[in-house]
Amino acid sequence: MAGGPKWIETERYDIVAKAPRDEFIVRLPEDPRAISDDQIKTRGERLRERVRSLLAERFGLVVHPEARRQTIYLLTVARSGPKVKPVTVPGDQQGLADKGPGHVQGFAATMAMLSHRLATALETAVLDKTELTGMYDFVLDWTPDAGAASPSGLEPVQMAASAGPTLFTALQEQLGLRLEAAKGPVGVVVIDQVNRPSAN
């Protein structure tokens, strides 16, 4: 995010909002080719959509997107081969489950879903170049950097450094995947207008 008045960097507000418990549950079709872009979205992404609506309503937030060339990542298969478990018949739970900072579990999830989640963790675009077109079960555990985006994307992770693997190492060792750095256009949100929030 870029632009905006100085007060957005220092002033803090408590916001309480509630949504129906089942609002973020999505049932995926058995054929991964039939999965829509909206269904690929994780629970965190759906939550951020609701937050954007709230910001527009209460803060009068107006933004516009820009494409800026910067570092992105390509998700590819490591030389050792993929270690994700193929799923032919999805169970009751499908998609990605965030179990806290540095832990993601996939249930009949696609590589596109994983790429979306990695983009949140890395705060830049991640493109799926694995050529793995099915649905997979997997567990990914890594040590996030202090200050990195939380799974919800709403607040930074505050944690001490530990001896756990980095995201790059965990991907290769646990899932048989790797991230390759590249240059490409990345969408940036630029603030055109924002006001201090309106009262209830």
Short mmCIF file of C-alpha atoms in Angstrom, two decimals, residues 27-183:
data_model
loop_
_atom_site.label_atom_id
_atom_site.label_comp_id
_atom_site.label_asym_id
_atom_site.label_seq_id
_atom_site.Cartn_x
_atom_site.Cartn_y
_atom_site.Cartn_z
CA ARG A 27 -17.58 -26.51 -1.25
CA LEU A 28 -15.25 -27.35 -4.13
CA PRO A 29 -16.18 -29.42 -7.22
CA GLU A 30 -14.48 -32.80 -7.60
CA ASP A 31 -12.89 -31.74 -10.89
CA PRO A 32 -10.14 -29.20 -10.08
CA ARG A 33 -10.52 -27.70 -13.56
CA ALA A 34 -14.03 -26.58 -12.58
CA ILE A 35 -12.85 -24.60 -9.55
CA SER A 36 -13.59 -20.89 -10.01
CA ASP A 37 -11.30 -18.01 -9.07
CA ASP A 38 -13.66 -17.13 -6.22
CA GLN A 39 -13.45 -20.67 -4.81
CA ILE A 40 -9.65 -20.53 -4.85
CA LYS A 41 -9.73 -17.75 -2.29
CA THR A 42 -8.72 -18.74 1.22
CA ARG A 43 -10.74 -17.85 4.31
CA GLY A 44 -8.27 -15.03 4.98
CA GLU A 45 -8.82 -13.55 1.54
CA ARG A 46 -12.59 -13.65 1.98
CA LEU A 47 -12.20 -11.96 5.35
CA ARG A 48 -10.07 -9.22 3.80
CA GLU A 49 -12.85 -8.55 1.26
CA ARG A 50 -15.23 -7.87 4.16
CA VAL A 51 -12.64 -5.61 5.78
CA ARG A 52 -12.25 -3.61 2.56
CA SER A 53 -16.01 -2.98 2.55
CA LEU A 54 -15.85 -1.84 6.16
CA LEU A 55 -12.95 0.55 5.44
CA ALA A 56 -14.84 2.09 2.53
CA GLU A 57 -17.97 2.57 4.65
CA ARG A 58 -16.44 3.86 7.90
CA PHE A 59 -13.19 5.48 6.73
CA GLY A 60 -14.33 6.69 3.32
CA LEU A 61 -11.35 4.86 1.89
CA VAL A 62 -10.84 5.27 -1.85
CA VAL A 63 -7.95 3.49 -3.54
CA HIS A 64 -6.73 2.54 -6.98
CA PRO A 65 -4.43 -0.26 -8.13
CA GLU A 66 -1.08 0.20 -9.82
CA ALA A 67 1.26 -2.36 -11.32
CA ARG A 68 4.89 -1.97 -10.23
CA ARG A 69 7.73 -4.17 -11.38
CA GLN A 70 9.41 -5.93 -8.46
CA THR A 71 10.51 -9.33 -7.18
CA ILE A 72 7.96 -12.12 -7.48
CA TYR A 73 8.25 -15.89 -6.99
CA LEU A 74 7.54 -18.89 -9.19
CA LEU A 75 6.31 -22.01 -7.40
CA THR A 76 7.94 -25.03 -9.07
CA VAL A 77 8.57 -28.71 -8.34
CA ALA A 78 11.91 -29.46 -6.67
CA ARG A 79 14.37 -31.91 -8.22
CA SER A 80 13.41 -34.47 -5.57
CA GLY A 81 9.85 -34.48 -6.91
CA PRO A 82 6.56 -33.48 -5.23
CA LYS A 83 5.79 -34.82 -1.75
CA VAL A 84 2.14 -33.75 -1.62
CA LYS A 85 -0.50 -36.49 -1.40
CA PRO A 86 -2.87 -36.68 -4.41
CA VAL A 87 -6.59 -36.74 -3.57
CA THR A 88 -9.13 -38.31 -5.94
CA VAL A 89 -12.23 -38.14 -3.72
CA PRO A 90 -12.38 -34.98 -1.54
CA GLY A 91 -13.63 -35.31 2.02
CA ASP A 92 -15.89 -32.95 3.94
CA GLN A 93 -13.13 -30.37 4.37
CA GLN A 94 -11.58 -28.85 1.26
CA GLY A 95 -9.13 -26.01 0.78
CA LEU A 96 -6.50 -24.53 3.10
CA ALA A 97 -6.65 -24.27 6.88
CA ASP A 98 -4.40 -21.78 8.65
CA LYS A 99 -3.44 -23.23 12.02
CA GLY A 100 -1.54 -20.18 13.21
CA PRO A 101 1.59 -18.35 12.03
CA GLY A 102 3.84 -20.64 10.02
CA HIS A 103 1.40 -23.55 9.69
CA VAL A 104 -0.85 -24.35 6.72
CA GLN A 105 -2.71 -27.59 6.10
CA GLY A 106 -4.17 -28.47 2.71
CA PHE A 107 -7.28 -30.63 2.33
CA ALA A 108 -7.86 -31.55 -1.33
CA ALA A 109 -6.21 -28.21 -2.11
CA THR A 110 -4.85 -27.05 -5.46
CA MET A 111 -1.45 -25.55 -6.17
CA ALA A 112 -3.22 -22.32 -7.10
CA MET A 113 -4.61 -22.16 -3.55
CA LEU A 114 -1.16 -22.76 -2.11
CA SER A 115 0.31 -20.05 -4.34
CA HIS A 116 -2.28 -17.57 -3.04
CA ARG A 117 -1.36 -18.42 0.55
CA LEU A 118 2.37 -18.14 -0.12
CA ALA A 119 1.80 -14.73 -1.69
CA THR A 120 0.29 -13.57 1.61
CA ALA A 121 3.26 -14.88 3.58
CA LEU A 122 5.82 -13.33 1.21
CA GLU A 123 3.84 -10.13 0.56
CA THR A 124 4.41 -10.39 -3.19
CA ALA A 125 3.01 -12.33 -6.13
CA VAL A 126 3.55 -16.10 -6.35
CA LEU A 127 2.77 -17.80 -9.67
CA ASP A 128 1.96 -21.51 -9.87
CA LYS A 129 4.41 -23.12 -12.31
CA THR A 130 4.30 -26.64 -10.82
CA GLU A 131 2.11 -28.16 -13.57
CA LEU A 132 0.45 -30.15 -10.76
CA THR A 133 -3.21 -29.93 -11.79
CA GLY A 134 -4.92 -32.14 -9.21
CA MET A 135 -6.00 -31.76 -5.59
CA TYR A 136 -3.65 -32.62 -2.74
CA ASP A 137 -3.38 -33.10 1.02
CA PHE A 138 -0.31 -31.62 2.71
CA VAL A 139 1.01 -29.98 5.86
CA LEU A 140 3.50 -27.11 5.74
CA ASP A 141 5.30 -25.83 8.86
CA TRP A 142 7.86 -23.03 8.87
CA THR A 143 9.15 -20.20 11.04
CA PRO A 144 7.75 -16.87 9.80
CA ASP A 145 9.80 -13.70 10.01
CA ALA A 146 8.88 -11.38 12.88
CA GLY A 147 6.59 -8.68 11.52
CA ALA A 148 5.40 -10.79 8.60
CA ALA A 149 1.71 -10.84 7.71
CA SER A 150 -0.45 -13.13 9.82
CA PRO A 151 -2.67 -15.75 8.10
CA SER A 152 -5.60 -13.33 8.31
CA GLY A 153 -3.47 -10.58 6.82
CA LEU A 154 -4.77 -8.16 9.46
CA GLU A 155 -1.88 -7.89 11.87
CA PRO A 156 1.85 -8.66 11.89
CA VAL A 157 3.26 -11.77 13.51
CA GLN A 158 5.17 -11.06 16.70
CA MET A 159 7.43 -13.92 17.65
CA ALA A 160 10.97 -14.66 18.67
CA ALA A 161 13.41 -16.21 16.26
CA SER A 162 13.58 -20.00 16.49
CA ALA A 163 15.50 -22.85 14.95
CA GLY A 164 12.63 -23.87 12.66
CA PRO A 165 12.98 -23.92 8.87
CA THR A 166 12.36 -20.91 6.67
CA LEU A 167 9.43 -20.98 4.27
CA PHE A 168 11.78 -21.72 1.37
CA THR A 169 13.43 -24.64 3.17
CA ALA A 170 10.14 -26.04 4.48
CA LEU A 171 8.56 -26.03 1.02
CA GLN A 172 11.40 -28.06 -0.43
CA GLU A 173 11.83 -30.50 2.46
CA GLN A 174 8.16 -31.05 3.33
CA LEU A 175 6.31 -30.63 0.02
CA GLY A 176 8.99 -31.17 -2.61
CA LEU A 177 8.36 -27.69 -4.02
CA ARG A 178 10.57 -24.66 -4.41
CA LEU A 179 10.29 -20.92 -4.93
CA GLU A 180 12.32 -19.25 -7.67
CA ALA A 181 12.78 -15.47 -7.62
CA ALA A 182 11.88 -13.52 -10.76
CA LYS A 183 10.92 -10.00 -11.80
#
